[in-house]
PDB file of C-alpha atoms and ligand atoms in Angstrom:
ATOM      1  CA  MET A   1       0.000   0.000   0.000  1.00 96.00           C
ATOM      2  CA  LYS A   2       0.916   3.626  -0.375  1.00 97.00           C
ATOM      3  CA  ILE A   3       0.505   5.371   2.964  1.00 98.00           C
ATOM      4  CA  ALA A   4       0.947   9.022   3.937  1.00 98.00           C
ATOM      5  CA  VAL A   5       1.635  10.070   7.501  1.00 98.00           C
ATOM      6  CA  LEU A   6       0.361  13.611   8.015  1.00 98.00           C
ATOM      7  CA  SER A   7       2.808  14.987  10.528  1.00 98.00           C
ATOM      8  CA  ARG A   8       4.716  18.221  10.943  1.00 97.00           C
ATOM      9  CA  ASN A   9       7.966  16.516  11.832  1.00 96.00           C
ATOM     10  CA  PRO A  10       9.332  13.200  10.506  1.00 97.00           C
ATOM     11  CA  LYS A  11      11.793  13.086  13.417  1.00 97.00           C
ATOM     12  CA  LEU A  12       9.105  12.784  16.103  1.00 97.00           C
ATOM     13  CA  TYR A  13       9.203   9.369  17.771  1.00 97.00           C
ATOM     14  CA  SER A  14       5.601   8.479  16.805  1.00 98.00           C
ATOM     15  CA  THR A  15       6.055   9.560  13.199  1.00 98.00           C
ATOM     16  CA  SER A  16       9.346   7.750  12.712  1.00 98.00           C
ATOM     17  CA  ARG A  17       8.022   4.564  14.337  1.00 98.00           C
ATOM     18  CA  LEU A  18       5.006   4.561  11.995  1.00 98.00           C
ATOM     19  CA  VAL A  19       7.295   5.014   8.993  1.00 98.00           C
ATOM     20  CA  GLU A  20       9.564   2.236  10.244  1.00 98.00           C
ATOM     21  CA  ALA A  21       6.680  -0.180  10.891  1.00 98.00           C
ATOM     22  CA  ALA A  22       5.025   0.510   7.521  1.00 98.00           C
ATOM     23  CA  THR A  23       8.332   0.063   5.678  1.00 98.00           C
ATOM     24  CA  GLU A  24       9.033  -3.204   7.507  1.00 98.00           C
ATOM     25  CA  LEU A  25       5.632  -4.492   6.484  1.00 98.00           C
ATOM     26  CA  GLY A  26       6.438  -3.732   2.846  1.00 97.00           C
ATOM     27  CA  HIS A  27       4.491  -0.523   2.308  1.00 98.00           C
ATOM     28  CA  GLU A  28       5.502   2.664   0.578  1.00 98.00           C
ATOM     29  CA  VAL A  29       5.236   5.452   3.118  1.00 98.00           C
ATOM     30  CA  ARG A  30       5.721   9.181   2.997  1.00 97.00           C
ATOM     31  CA  VAL A  31       5.562  11.883   5.656  1.00 98.00           C
ATOM     32  CA  CYS A  32       3.745  15.061   4.604  1.00 97.00           C
ATOM     33  CA  ASP A  33       3.550  18.228   6.661  1.00 97.00           C
ATOM     34  CA  PRO A  34      -0.159  19.127   6.631  1.00 97.00           C
ATOM     35  CA  LEU A  35       0.663  22.835   6.759  1.00 97.00           C
ATOM     36  CA  LEU A  36       2.521  22.526   3.444  1.00 96.00           C
ATOM     37  CA  CYS A  37      -0.452  20.846   1.741  1.00 97.00           C
ATOM     38  CA  TYR A  38      -2.818  23.000  -0.299  1.00 96.00           C
ATOM     39  CA  MET A  39      -5.927  22.098  -2.167  1.00 95.00           C
ATOM     40  CA  THR A  40      -8.518  22.903  -4.758  1.00 94.00           C
ATOM     41  CA  ILE A  41     -12.093  22.754  -3.568  1.00 89.00           C
ATOM     42  CA  ALA A  42     -14.054  21.483  -6.561  1.00 85.00           C
ATOM     43  CA  SER A  43     -17.008  19.174  -6.875  1.00 82.00           C
ATOM     44  CA  GLN A  44     -15.690  17.449  -9.994  1.00 86.00           C
ATOM     45  CA  ARG A  45     -12.137  16.565  -9.103  1.00 89.00           C
ATOM     46  CA  PRO A  46     -10.904  17.846  -5.759  1.00 90.00           C
ATOM     47  CA  THR A  47      -7.093  17.778  -5.557  1.00 94.00           C
ATOM     48  CA  ILE A  48      -4.410  18.071  -2.960  1.00 96.00           C
ATOM     49  CA  HIS A  49      -0.917  19.365  -3.585  1.00 97.00           C
ATOM     50  CA  TYR A  50       2.298  19.233  -1.632  1.00 96.00           C
ATOM     51  CA  LYS A  51       5.446  21.258  -2.225  1.00 92.00           C
ATOM     52  CA  GLY A  52       4.511  21.914  -5.856  1.00 94.00           C
ATOM     53  CA  GLU A  53       3.314  18.439  -6.849  1.00 95.00           C
ATOM     54  CA  GLU A  54      -0.097  16.808  -6.825  1.00 95.00           C
ATOM     55  CA  LEU A  55      -0.545  14.084  -4.226  1.00 94.00           C
ATOM     56  CA  THR A  56      -2.249  11.084  -5.792  1.00 93.00           C
ATOM     57  CA  GLY A  57      -2.481   7.343  -5.457  1.00 94.00           C
ATOM     58  CA  PHE A  58      -2.541   7.064  -1.656  1.00 96.00           C
ATOM     59  CA  ASP A  59      -4.443   4.098  -0.211  1.00 96.00           C
ATOM     60  CA  ALA A  60      -4.449   5.379   3.356  1.00 97.00           C
ATOM     61  CA  ILE A  61      -3.439   8.299   5.503  1.00 97.00           C
ATOM     62  CA  ILE A  62      -2.425   8.364   9.143  1.00 98.00           C
ATOM     63  CA  PRO A  63      -3.315  11.802  10.510  1.00 98.00           C
ATOM     64  CA  ARG A  64      -1.055  12.954  13.343  1.00 97.00           C
ATOM     65  CA  ILE A  65      -2.567  16.395  13.708  1.00 95.00           C
ATOM     66  CA  GLY A  66      -1.168  18.419  16.597  1.00 90.00           C
ATOM     67  CA  ALA A  67      -3.574  20.421  18.757  1.00 88.00           C
ATOM     68  CA  SER A  68      -2.120  23.726  17.541  1.00 90.00           C
ATOM     69  CA  ILE A  69      -3.009  23.004  13.889  1.00 94.00           C
ATOM     70  CA  THR A  70      -6.408  21.320  14.307  1.00 94.00           C
ATOM     71  CA  PHE A  71      -8.238  23.745  12.019  1.00 95.00           C
ATOM     72  CA  TYR A  72      -6.025  23.409   8.957  1.00 97.00           C
ATOM     73  CA  GLY A  73      -4.951  19.833   9.668  1.00 97.00           C
ATOM     74  CA  THR A  74      -8.524  18.536   9.739  1.00 97.00           C
ATOM     75  CA  ALA A  75      -9.276  20.454   6.521  1.00 96.00           C
ATOM     76  CA  VAL A  76      -6.451  18.526   4.818  1.00 97.00           C
ATOM     77  CA  VAL A  77      -7.793  15.214   6.183  1.00 97.00           C
ATOM     78  CA  ARG A  78     -11.323  16.141   5.037  1.00 95.00           C
ATOM     79  CA  GLN A  79     -10.023  16.903   1.561  1.00 95.00           C
ATOM     80  CA  LEU A  80      -8.356  13.494   1.302  1.00 95.00           C
ATOM     81  CA  GLU A  81     -11.587  11.860   2.540  1.00 93.00           C
ATOM     82  CA  MET A  82     -13.495  13.723  -0.194  1.00 91.00           C
ATOM     83  CA  MET A  83     -11.057  12.198  -2.663  1.00 92.00           C
ATOM     84  CA  GLY A  84     -11.969   8.749  -1.325  1.00 91.00           C
ATOM     85  CA  VAL A  85      -8.718   8.097   0.567  1.00 94.00           C
ATOM     86  CA  TYR A  86      -9.072   5.991   3.722  1.00 95.00           C
ATOM     87  CA  SER A  87      -8.114   7.939   6.844  1.00 96.00           C
ATOM     88  CA  LEU A  88      -7.191   6.018   9.978  1.00 97.00           C
ATOM     89  CA  ASN A  89      -9.063   8.617  12.030  1.00 97.00           C
ATOM     90  CA  GLU A  90     -11.669  10.736  10.319  1.00 96.00           C
ATOM     91  CA  SER A  91     -11.565  14.513  10.321  1.00 96.00           C
ATOM     92  CA  VAL A  92     -14.879  14.903  12.192  1.00 96.00           C
ATOM     93  CA  ALA A  93     -13.741  12.528  14.909  1.00 97.00           C
ATOM     94  CA  ILE A  94     -10.466  14.438  15.310  1.00 97.00           C
ATOM     95  CA  SER A  95     -12.338  17.755  15.612  1.00 95.00           C
ATOM     96  CA  ARG A  96     -14.726  16.280  18.178  1.00 94.00           C
ATOM     97  CA  SER A  97     -11.903  14.950  20.327  1.00 93.00           C
ATOM     98  CA  ARG A  98     -10.194  18.353  20.434  1.00 90.00           C
ATOM     99  CA  ASP A  99     -13.070  19.955  22.274  1.00 87.00           C
ATOM    100  CA  LYS A 100     -13.271  18.557  25.804  1.00 85.00           C
ATOM    101  CA  LEU A 101     -16.790  19.835  26.405  1.00 89.00           C
ATOM    102  CA  ARG A 102     -18.172  18.377  23.178  1.00 92.00           C
ATOM    103  CA  SER A 103     -16.423  15.062  23.879  1.00 94.00           C
ATOM    104  CA  LEU A 104     -17.789  14.810  27.414  1.00 94.00           C
ATOM    105  CA  GLN A 105     -21.311  15.588  26.200  1.00 95.00           C
ATOM    106  CA  LEU A 106     -21.108  12.822  23.589  1.00 96.00           C
ATOM    107  CA  LEU A 107     -19.763  10.334  26.129  1.00 97.00           C
ATOM    108  CA  ALA A 108     -22.351  11.328  28.755  1.00 97.00           C
ATOM    109  CA  ARG A 109     -25.147  10.781  26.257  1.00 97.00           C
ATOM    110  CA  LYS A 110     -24.055   7.147  25.933  1.00 97.00           C
ATOM    111  CA  GLY A 111     -23.741   6.550  29.664  1.00 96.00           C
ATOM    112  CA  ILE A 112     -19.926   6.469  29.954  1.00 98.00           C
ATOM    113  CA  GLY A 113     -18.651   7.131  33.503  1.00 97.00           C
ATOM    114  CA  LEU A 114     -17.299  10.682  33.800  1.00 97.00           C
ATOM    115  CA  PRO A 115     -16.153  12.998  36.574  1.00 96.00           C
ATOM    116  CA  VAL A 116     -19.014  15.391  37.456  1.00 95.00           C
ATOM    117  CA  THR A 117     -18.297  18.340  35.178  1.00 95.00           C
ATOM    118  CA  GLY A 118     -19.702  21.864  34.978  1.00 94.00           C
ATOM    119  CA  PHE A 119     -19.421  24.503  32.303  1.00 91.00           C
ATOM    120  CA  ALA A 120     -20.554  28.102  32.123  1.00 86.00           C
ATOM    121  CA  SER A 121     -19.996  31.147  30.000  1.00 84.00           C
ATOM    122  CA  SER A 122     -20.893  33.801  32.547  1.00 84.00           C
ATOM    123  CA  THR A 123     -19.104  34.194  35.894  1.00 84.00           C
ATOM    124  CA  LYS A 124     -22.301  35.545  37.481  1.00 87.00           C
ATOM    125  CA  TYR A 125     -23.251  32.176  38.949  1.00 89.00           C
ATOM    126  CA  THR A 126     -19.788  30.769  39.652  1.00 90.00           C
ATOM    127  CA  LYS A 127     -20.647  29.879  43.269  1.00 92.00           C
ATOM    128  CA  ASP A 128     -23.602  27.807  42.110  1.00 93.00           C
ATOM    129  CA  LEU A 129     -21.523  26.136  39.382  1.00 93.00           C
ATOM    130  CA  ILE A 130     -18.928  25.153  41.979  1.00 94.00           C
ATOM    131  CA  LYS A 131     -21.695  23.695  44.144  1.00 94.00           C
ATOM    132  CA  LEU A 132     -23.093  21.722  41.181  1.00 94.00           C
ATOM    133  CA  ALA A 133     -19.656  20.212  40.503  1.00 94.00           C
ATOM    134  CA  GLY A 134     -19.569  18.986  44.115  1.00 93.00           C
ATOM    135  CA  GLY A 135     -17.660  21.857  45.749  1.00 95.00           C
ATOM    136  CA  ALA A 136     -13.921  22.184  46.459  1.00 94.00           C
ATOM    137  CA  PRO A 137     -11.460  20.655  45.879  1.00 96.00           C
ATOM    138  CA  LEU A 138     -12.116  21.083  42.178  1.00 96.00           C
ATOM    139  CA  VAL A 139     -10.184  20.716  38.960  1.00 96.00           C
ATOM    140  CA  ILE A 140     -10.472  23.631  36.541  1.00 94.00           C
ATOM    141  CA  LYS A 141      -9.284  23.149  32.979  1.00 91.00           C
ATOM    142  CA  LEU A 142      -9.032  25.013  29.725  1.00 87.00           C
ATOM    143  CA  LEU A 143     -11.339  23.562  27.111  1.00 81.00           C
ATOM    144  CA  GLU A 144      -8.559  23.084  24.598  1.00 75.00           C
ATOM    145  CA  GLY A 145      -5.483  22.544  26.750  1.00 75.00           C
ATOM    146  CA  THR A 146      -2.998  19.691  26.305  1.00 77.00           C
ATOM    147  CA  GLN A 147      -0.051  18.215  28.175  1.00 83.00           C
ATOM    148  CA  GLY A 148      -1.443  19.301  31.523  1.00 85.00           C
ATOM    149  CA  ILE A 149      -1.031  22.997  30.764  1.00 87.00           C
ATOM    150  CA  GLY A 150      -4.109  24.885  31.883  1.00 88.00           C
ATOM    151  CA  VAL A 151      -5.254  22.223  34.374  1.00 93.00           C
ATOM    152  CA  VAL A 152      -5.473  23.631  37.899  1.00 94.00           C
ATOM    153  CA  LEU A 153      -6.451  22.121  41.233  1.00 96.00           C
ATOM    154  CA  ALA A 154      -8.355  24.552  43.430  1.00 96.00           C
ATOM    155  CA  GLU A 155      -8.337  23.349  47.030  1.00 95.00           C
ATOM    156  CA  THR A 156     -10.959  25.747  48.353  1.00 96.00           C
ATOM    157  CA  GLY A 157     -14.165  27.304  47.055  1.00 94.00           C
ATOM    158  CA  LYS A 158     -12.554  30.757  47.203  1.00 96.00           C
ATOM    159  CA  ALA A 159      -9.536  29.585  45.175  1.00 96.00           C
ATOM    160  CA  ALA A 160     -11.874  27.966  42.629  1.00 95.00           C
ATOM    161  CA  GLU A 161     -13.840  31.205  42.270  1.00 93.00           C
ATOM    162  CA  SER A 162     -10.759  33.327  41.684  1.00 93.00           C
ATOM    163  CA  VAL A 163      -9.234  30.896  39.167  1.00 93.00           C
ATOM    164  CA  ILE A 164     -12.515  30.685  37.237  1.00 92.00           C
ATOM    165  CA  GLU A 165     -12.825  34.473  37.213  1.00 90.00           C
ATOM    166  CA  ALA A 166      -9.220  34.908  36.096  1.00 91.00           C
ATOM    167  CA  PHE A 167      -9.611  32.458  33.191  1.00 89.00           C
ATOM    168  CA  ARG A 168     -12.944  33.944  32.140  1.00 87.00           C
ATOM    169  CA  GLY A 169     -11.432  37.427  32.354  1.00 88.00           C
ATOM    170  CA  LEU A 170      -8.984  36.227  29.694  1.00 88.00           C
ATOM    171  CA  LYS A 171     -11.989  35.012  27.651  1.00 87.00           C
ATOM    172  CA  GLU A 172     -10.878  31.399  28.032  1.00 86.00           C
ATOM    173  CA  ASN A 173     -13.471  28.623  28.058  1.00 87.00           C
ATOM    174  CA  ILE A 174     -13.103  26.298  31.007  1.00 87.00           C
ATOM    175  CA  LEU A 175     -14.516  23.160  32.588  1.00 91.00           C
ATOM    176  CA  VAL A 176     -15.046  22.784  36.316  1.00 94.00           C
ATOM    177  CA  GLN A 177     -14.627  19.190  37.379  1.00 95.00           C
ATOM    178  CA  GLU A 178     -14.953  16.973  40.429  1.00 95.00           C
ATOM    179  CA  PHE A 179     -11.448  16.163  41.723  1.00 96.00           C
ATOM    180  CA  ILE A 180     -10.908  12.397  41.757  1.00 96.00           C
ATOM    181  CA  LYS A 181      -8.624  12.394  44.779  1.00 95.00           C
ATOM    182  CA  GLU A 182      -8.507   8.615  45.088  1.00 96.00           C
ATOM    183  CA  ALA A 183      -6.710   8.419  41.716  1.00 95.00           C
ATOM    184  CA  GLY A 184      -3.676   9.588  43.721  1.00 94.00           C
ATOM    185  CA  GLY A 185      -2.101  11.638  40.926  1.00 94.00           C
ATOM    186  CA  SER A 186      -2.243   8.772  38.462  1.00 96.00           C
ATOM    187  CA  ASP A 187      -4.285   7.926  35.412  1.00 96.00           C
ATOM    188  CA  ILE A 188      -4.560   5.041  32.970  1.00 98.00           C
ATOM    189  CA  ARG A 189      -3.817   5.507  29.268  1.00 98.00           C
ATOM    190  CA  CYS A 190      -5.624   2.865  27.222  1.00 98.00           C
ATOM    191  CA  PHE A 191      -4.360   2.626  23.655  1.00 98.00           C
ATOM    192  CA  VAL A 192      -7.311   1.553  21.519  1.00 98.00           C
ATOM    193  CA  ILE A 193      -7.044   0.219  17.976  1.00 98.00           C
ATOM    194  CA  GLY A 194     -10.384  -0.742  16.425  1.00 97.00           C
ATOM    195  CA  ASP A 195     -12.369  -2.607  19.066  1.00 96.00           C
ATOM    196  CA  LYS A 196      -9.437  -3.578  21.284  1.00 98.00           C
ATOM    197  CA  VAL A 197      -7.240  -2.042  23.948  1.00 98.00           C
ATOM    198  CA  VAL A 198      -3.868  -3.152  22.570  1.00 98.00           C
ATOM    199  CA  ALA A 199      -1.707  -1.650  25.323  1.00 98.00           C
ATOM    200  CA  ALA A 200      -2.266   0.190  28.602  1.00 98.00           C
ATOM    201  CA  MET A 201      -0.053   2.104  30.985  1.00 98.00           C
ATOM    202  CA  LYS A 202      -0.418   3.721  34.350  1.00 97.00           C
ATOM    203  CA  ARG A 203       1.028   7.208  34.537  1.00 96.00           C
ATOM    204  CA  GLN A 204       1.979   8.562  37.917  1.00 96.00           C
ATOM    205  CA  GLY A 205       2.561  12.270  38.445  1.00 94.00           C
ATOM    206  CA  ALA A 206       5.791  13.482  39.996  1.00 92.00           C
ATOM    207  CA  GLU A 207       5.892  13.808  43.811  1.00 90.00           C
ATOM    208  CA  GLY A 208       3.312  16.371  44.963  1.00 89.00           C
ATOM    209  CA  GLU A 209       1.825  16.749  41.460  1.00 93.00           C
ATOM    210  CA  PHE A 210      -1.795  15.765  40.777  1.00 93.00           C
ATOM    211  CA  ARG A 211      -1.275  15.812  36.995  1.00 94.00           C
ATOM    212  CA  SER A 212       0.122  12.568  35.629  1.00 93.00           C
ATOM    213  CA  ASN A 213       1.180  13.901  32.197  1.00 90.00           C
ATOM    214  CA  LEU A 214       4.558  12.537  31.127  1.00 85.00           C
ATOM    215  CA  HIS A 215       5.328  16.044  29.857  1.00 84.00           C
ATOM    216  CA  ARG A 216       4.926  17.245  33.448  1.00 87.00           C
ATOM    217  CA  GLY A 217       7.473  14.779  34.795  1.00 87.00           C
ATOM    218  CA  GLY A 218       5.179  11.797  35.345  1.00 90.00           C
ATOM    219  CA  ASN A 219       6.424   8.249  34.870  1.00 92.00           C
ATOM    220  CA  ALA A 220       4.769   5.302  33.197  1.00 95.00           C
ATOM    221  CA  SER A 221       4.477   1.591  33.871  1.00 96.00           C
ATOM    222  CA  ILE A 222       2.481  -1.223  32.318  1.00 97.00           C
ATOM    223  CA  ALA A 223      -1.127  -1.423  33.592  1.00 97.00           C
ATOM    224  CA  LYS A 224      -3.385  -4.388  33.993  1.00 97.00           C
ATOM    225  CA  LEU A 225      -6.959  -3.426  33.194  1.00 98.00           C
ATOM    226  CA  THR A 226     -10.212  -4.691  34.648  1.00 98.00           C
ATOM    227  CA  PRO A 227     -12.819  -5.873  32.122  1.00 98.00           C
ATOM    228  CA  GLU A 228     -14.873  -2.767  32.982  1.00 98.00           C
ATOM    229  CA  GLU A 229     -11.938  -0.465  32.215  1.00 98.00           C
ATOM    230  CA  ARG A 230     -11.290  -2.274  28.963  1.00 98.00           C
ATOM    231  CA  SER A 231     -14.886  -1.998  27.780  1.00 98.00           C
ATOM    232  CA  THR A 232     -15.164   1.642  28.889  1.00 98.00           C
ATOM    233  CA  ALA A 233     -12.091   2.551  26.816  1.00 98.00           C
ATOM    234  CA  VAL A 234     -13.292   0.710  23.716  1.00 98.00           C
ATOM    235  CA  ARG A 235     -16.776   2.210  23.974  1.00 98.00           C
ATOM    236  CA  ALA A 236     -15.399   5.719  24.471  1.00 98.00           C
ATOM    237  CA  ALA A 237     -13.267   5.453  21.315  1.00 97.00           C
ATOM    238  CA  ARG A 238     -16.218   4.101  19.341  1.00 97.00           C
ATOM    239  CA  ILE A 239     -18.561   6.887  20.525  1.00 97.00           C
ATOM    240  CA  MET A 240     -16.000   9.463  19.425  1.00 97.00           C
ATOM    241  CA  GLY A 241     -15.731   7.702  16.067  1.00 96.00           C
ATOM    242  CA  LEU A 242     -11.977   7.128  16.446  1.00 97.00           C
ATOM    243  CA  SER A 243     -10.295   3.952  15.114  1.00 97.00           C
ATOM    244  CA  VAL A 244      -7.146   4.763  17.021  1.00 98.00           C
ATOM    245  CA  ALA A 245      -7.403   6.577  20.325  1.00 98.00           C
ATOM    246  CA  GLY A 246      -5.678   7.153  23.618  1.00 98.00           C
ATOM    247  CA  VAL A 247      -8.444   6.942  26.200  1.00 98.00           C
ATOM    248  CA  ASP A 248      -7.447   8.353  29.590  1.00 97.00           C
ATOM    249  CA  LEU A 249      -9.240   6.928  32.610  1.00 98.00           C
ATOM    250  CA  LEU A 250      -9.164   7.789  36.281  1.00 98.00           C
ATOM    251  CA  ARG A 251      -9.734   5.012  38.815  1.00 98.00           C
ATOM    252  CA  SER A 252     -12.478   6.517  40.967  1.00 97.00           C
ATOM    253  CA  ASN A 253     -14.404   5.051  43.915  1.00 95.00           C
ATOM    254  CA  HIS A 254     -17.338   4.658  41.562  1.00 92.00           C
ATOM    255  CA  GLY A 255     -15.454   2.810  38.814  1.00 95.00           C
ATOM    256  CA  PRO A 256     -13.471   4.039  35.821  1.00 98.00           C
ATOM    257  CA  VAL A 257     -14.238   7.584  34.649  1.00 98.00           C
ATOM    258  CA  VAL A 258     -13.084   8.923  31.294  1.00 97.00           C
ATOM    259  CA  MET A 259     -11.081  12.114  31.447  1.00 95.00           C
ATOM    260  CA  GLU A 260     -10.303  12.565  27.790  1.00 92.00           C
ATOM    261  CA  VAL A 261      -9.956  10.809  24.471  1.00 96.00           C
ATOM    262  CA  ASN A 262      -6.914  11.682  22.350  1.00 95.00           C
ATOM    263  CA  SER A 263      -6.995  11.276  18.579  1.00 96.00           C
ATOM    264  CA  SER A 264      -3.212  11.401  18.022  1.00 96.00           C
ATOM    265  CA  PRO A 265      -1.951   9.430  21.010  1.00 96.00           C
ATOM    266  CA  GLY A 266       1.835   9.381  21.361  1.00 95.00           C
ATOM    267  CA  LEU A 267       3.660   6.094  20.808  1.00 97.00           C
ATOM    268  CA  LYS A 268       6.828   6.694  22.808  1.00 96.00           C
ATOM    269  CA  GLY A 269       5.428   6.405  26.334  1.00 94.00           C
ATOM    270  CA  ILE A 270       3.188   3.450  25.582  1.00 97.00           C
ATOM    271  CA  GLU A 271       5.765   1.452  23.590  1.00 98.00           C
ATOM    272  CA  GLU A 272       8.454   2.050  26.209  1.00 97.00           C
ATOM    273  CA  ALA A 273       6.181   1.214  29.146  1.00 97.00           C
ATOM    274  CA  THR A 274       4.684  -1.922  27.636  1.00 98.00           C
ATOM    275  CA  GLY A 275       7.380  -3.128  25.213  1.00 98.00           C
ATOM    276  CA  LYS A 276       4.683  -3.588  22.560  1.00 98.00           C
ATOM    277  CA  ASP A 277       4.973  -2.833  18.865  1.00 98.00           C
ATOM    278  CA  VAL A 278       2.005  -0.447  18.804  1.00 98.00           C
ATOM    279  CA  ALA A 279       3.135   1.146  15.520  1.00 98.00           C
ATOM    280  CA  GLY A 280       3.149  -2.281  13.856  1.00 98.00           C
ATOM    281  CA  MET A 281      -0.356  -2.989  15.183  1.00 98.00           C
ATOM    282  CA  ILE A 282      -1.596   0.296  13.701  1.00 98.00           C
ATOM    283  CA  ILE A 283      -0.201  -0.582  10.261  1.00 98.00           C
ATOM    284  CA  LYS A 284      -1.705  -4.097  10.427  1.00 98.00           C
ATOM    285  CA  PHE A 285      -5.065  -2.560  11.318  1.00 97.00           C
ATOM    286  CA  ILE A 286      -4.820  -0.295   8.261  1.00 97.00           C
ATOM    287  CA  GLU A 287      -3.971  -3.303   6.071  1.00 96.00           C
ATOM    288  CA  LYS A 288      -7.282  -4.876   7.118  1.00 95.00           C
ATOM    289  CA  GLN A 289      -9.414  -1.729   7.000  1.00 92.00           C
ATOM    290  CA  ALA A 290      -8.213   0.470   4.168  1.00 88.00           C
ATOM    291  CA  LYS A 291     -10.447   0.369   1.117  1.00 79.00           C
ATOM    292  CA  PRO A 292     -10.940   3.263  -1.284  1.00 71.00           C
ATOM    293  CA  GLY A 293     -13.909   5.339  -0.160  1.00 67.00           C
ATOM    294  CA  LYS A 294     -14.263   3.389   3.076  1.00 70.00           C
ATOM    295  CA  THR A 295     -14.126   6.536   5.188  1.00 65.00           C
ATOM    296  CA  GLY A 296     -17.586   6.526   6.757  1.00 56.00           C
ATOM    297  CA  THR A 297     -18.323  10.206   6.680  1.00 53.00           C
ATOM    298  CA  ARG A 298     -16.497  10.932   3.405  1.00 45.00           C
ATOM    299  CA  GLY A 299     -15.424  14.317   4.647  1.00 47.00           C
ATOM    300  CA  LYS A 300     -18.778  15.407   6.020  1.00 50.00           C
ATOM    301  CA  GLY A 301     -18.922  17.838   8.955  1.00 48.00           C
TER     302      GLY A 301
HETATM  303  P1  LIG B   1      -4.538  17.580  29.280  1.00 83.57           P
HETATM  304  O1  LIG B   1      -5.360  17.478  28.041  1.00 83.57           O
HETATM  305  O2  LIG B   1      -3.842  18.875  29.401  1.00 83.57           O
HETATM  306  O3  LIG B   1      -3.644  16.378  29.444  1.00 83.57           O
HETATM  307  P2  LIG B   1      -6.223  16.391  31.310  1.00 83.57           P
HETATM  308  O4  LIG B   1      -7.676  16.622  31.403  1.00 83.57           O
HETATM  309  O5  LIG B   1      -5.773  15.089  30.765  1.00 83.57           O
HETATM  310  O6  LIG B   1      -5.582  17.596  30.488  1.00 83.57           O
HETATM  311  O7  LIG B   1      -5.600  16.601  32.754  1.00 83.57           O
HETATM  312  C1  LIG B   1      -4.209  16.491  33.020  1.00 83.57           C
HETATM  313  C2  LIG B   1      -3.950  15.579  34.226  1.00 83.57           C
HETATM  314  O8  LIG B   1      -4.543  16.116  35.405  1.00 83.57           O
HETATM  315  C3  LIG B   1      -4.562  14.210  34.075  1.00 83.57           C
HETATM  316  O9  LIG B   1      -3.682  13.332  33.392  1.00 83.57           O
HETATM  317  C4  LIG B   1      -4.816  13.776  35.522  1.00 83.57           C
HETATM  318  O10 LIG B   1      -3.664  13.181  36.093  1.00 83.57           O
HETATM  319  C5  LIG B   1      -5.105  15.082  36.212  1.00 83.57           C
HETATM  320  N1  LIG B   1      -6.564  15.304  36.282  1.00 83.57           N
HETATM  321  C6  LIG B   1      -7.335  15.881  35.333  1.00 83.57           C
HETATM  322  N2  LIG B   1      -8.634  15.915  35.700  1.00 83.57           N
HETATM  323  C7  LIG B   1      -8.693  15.348  36.923  1.00 83.57           C
HETATM  324  C8  LIG B   1      -9.757  15.101  37.852  1.00 83.57           C
HETATM  325  N3  LIG B   1     -11.013  15.464  37.569  1.00 83.57           N
HETATM  326  N4  LIG B   1      -9.452  14.486  39.025  1.00 83.57           N
HETATM  327  C9  LIG B   1      -8.174  14.124  39.305  1.00 83.57           C
HETATM  328  N5  LIG B   1      -7.125  14.340  38.492  1.00 83.57           N
HETATM  329  C10 LIG B   1      -7.369  14.952  37.300  1.00 83.57           C
HETATM  330 MG1  LIG B   2      -4.364  14.424  29.345  1.00 83.57          MG
END
């Protein structure tokens, strides 16, 4: 097959592992920077171009769209879908996953366990919002943050109020969330491919840190999942419409709760923690799934 990895940087661990795995399995693979792609929007024959040449003949694309380029990156994926190219994750699903509020609403609708979460535009009723989310301590997070940046733990109601007001003063959209204290600064990353969790790791935040992000100094080890955790992760990915997803769970007193679903989950942490060839499993999944025009939404939304 001819596969394109849409990634800004071929040197990134995840990108280079995907290239390596695809090459080993006998595929022709090319890394394209989505920001250097341009396109013609036409109903007859939509095209996509890259560094002065037309991109044609791809059987599948692997979108690795960073959070900072979601808008243009998903437009490139949508264009390829319109052209009938199979995308590992569809553009609509990627857009959904980037908005934490939208994602939580979709998951809630299907009965997935979630931390109690509040959202408001106005700061007029902040006290009531805090009460609805179960009172302090509370986690406050930016709607489109990543890598733990913009996630704050407010220990008291007063602290929560001032953080919410400060964020809203900057016109930032935020979620107010029940703090799952019993998770003890750790979370579980479930790497889902299709209808299976193929690898899982427990991430533990650094000493005194409630955020377990590896970018914030957390460390990772292999995790053994309960059947409930496994099915929650698979269902969450399916509800989001993602074939490949990193589903992050917190172990709460009332069972697993989903914190977020990532559409471009990193491979480094999970491959190092579990010793599994996750990149190879992704390519094998594509071998089974990729058919011209198979993309379900064909660039809709
Ligand atoms: P980001 O997208 O920036 O990674 P997350 O929502 O994943 O934001 O939060 C970052 C980290 O903070 C999580 O990995 C988790 O360890 C911790 N965390 C987030 N929400 C909660 C919560 N409601 N209760 C306890 N810990 C949380
Ligand atoms: Mg996270």
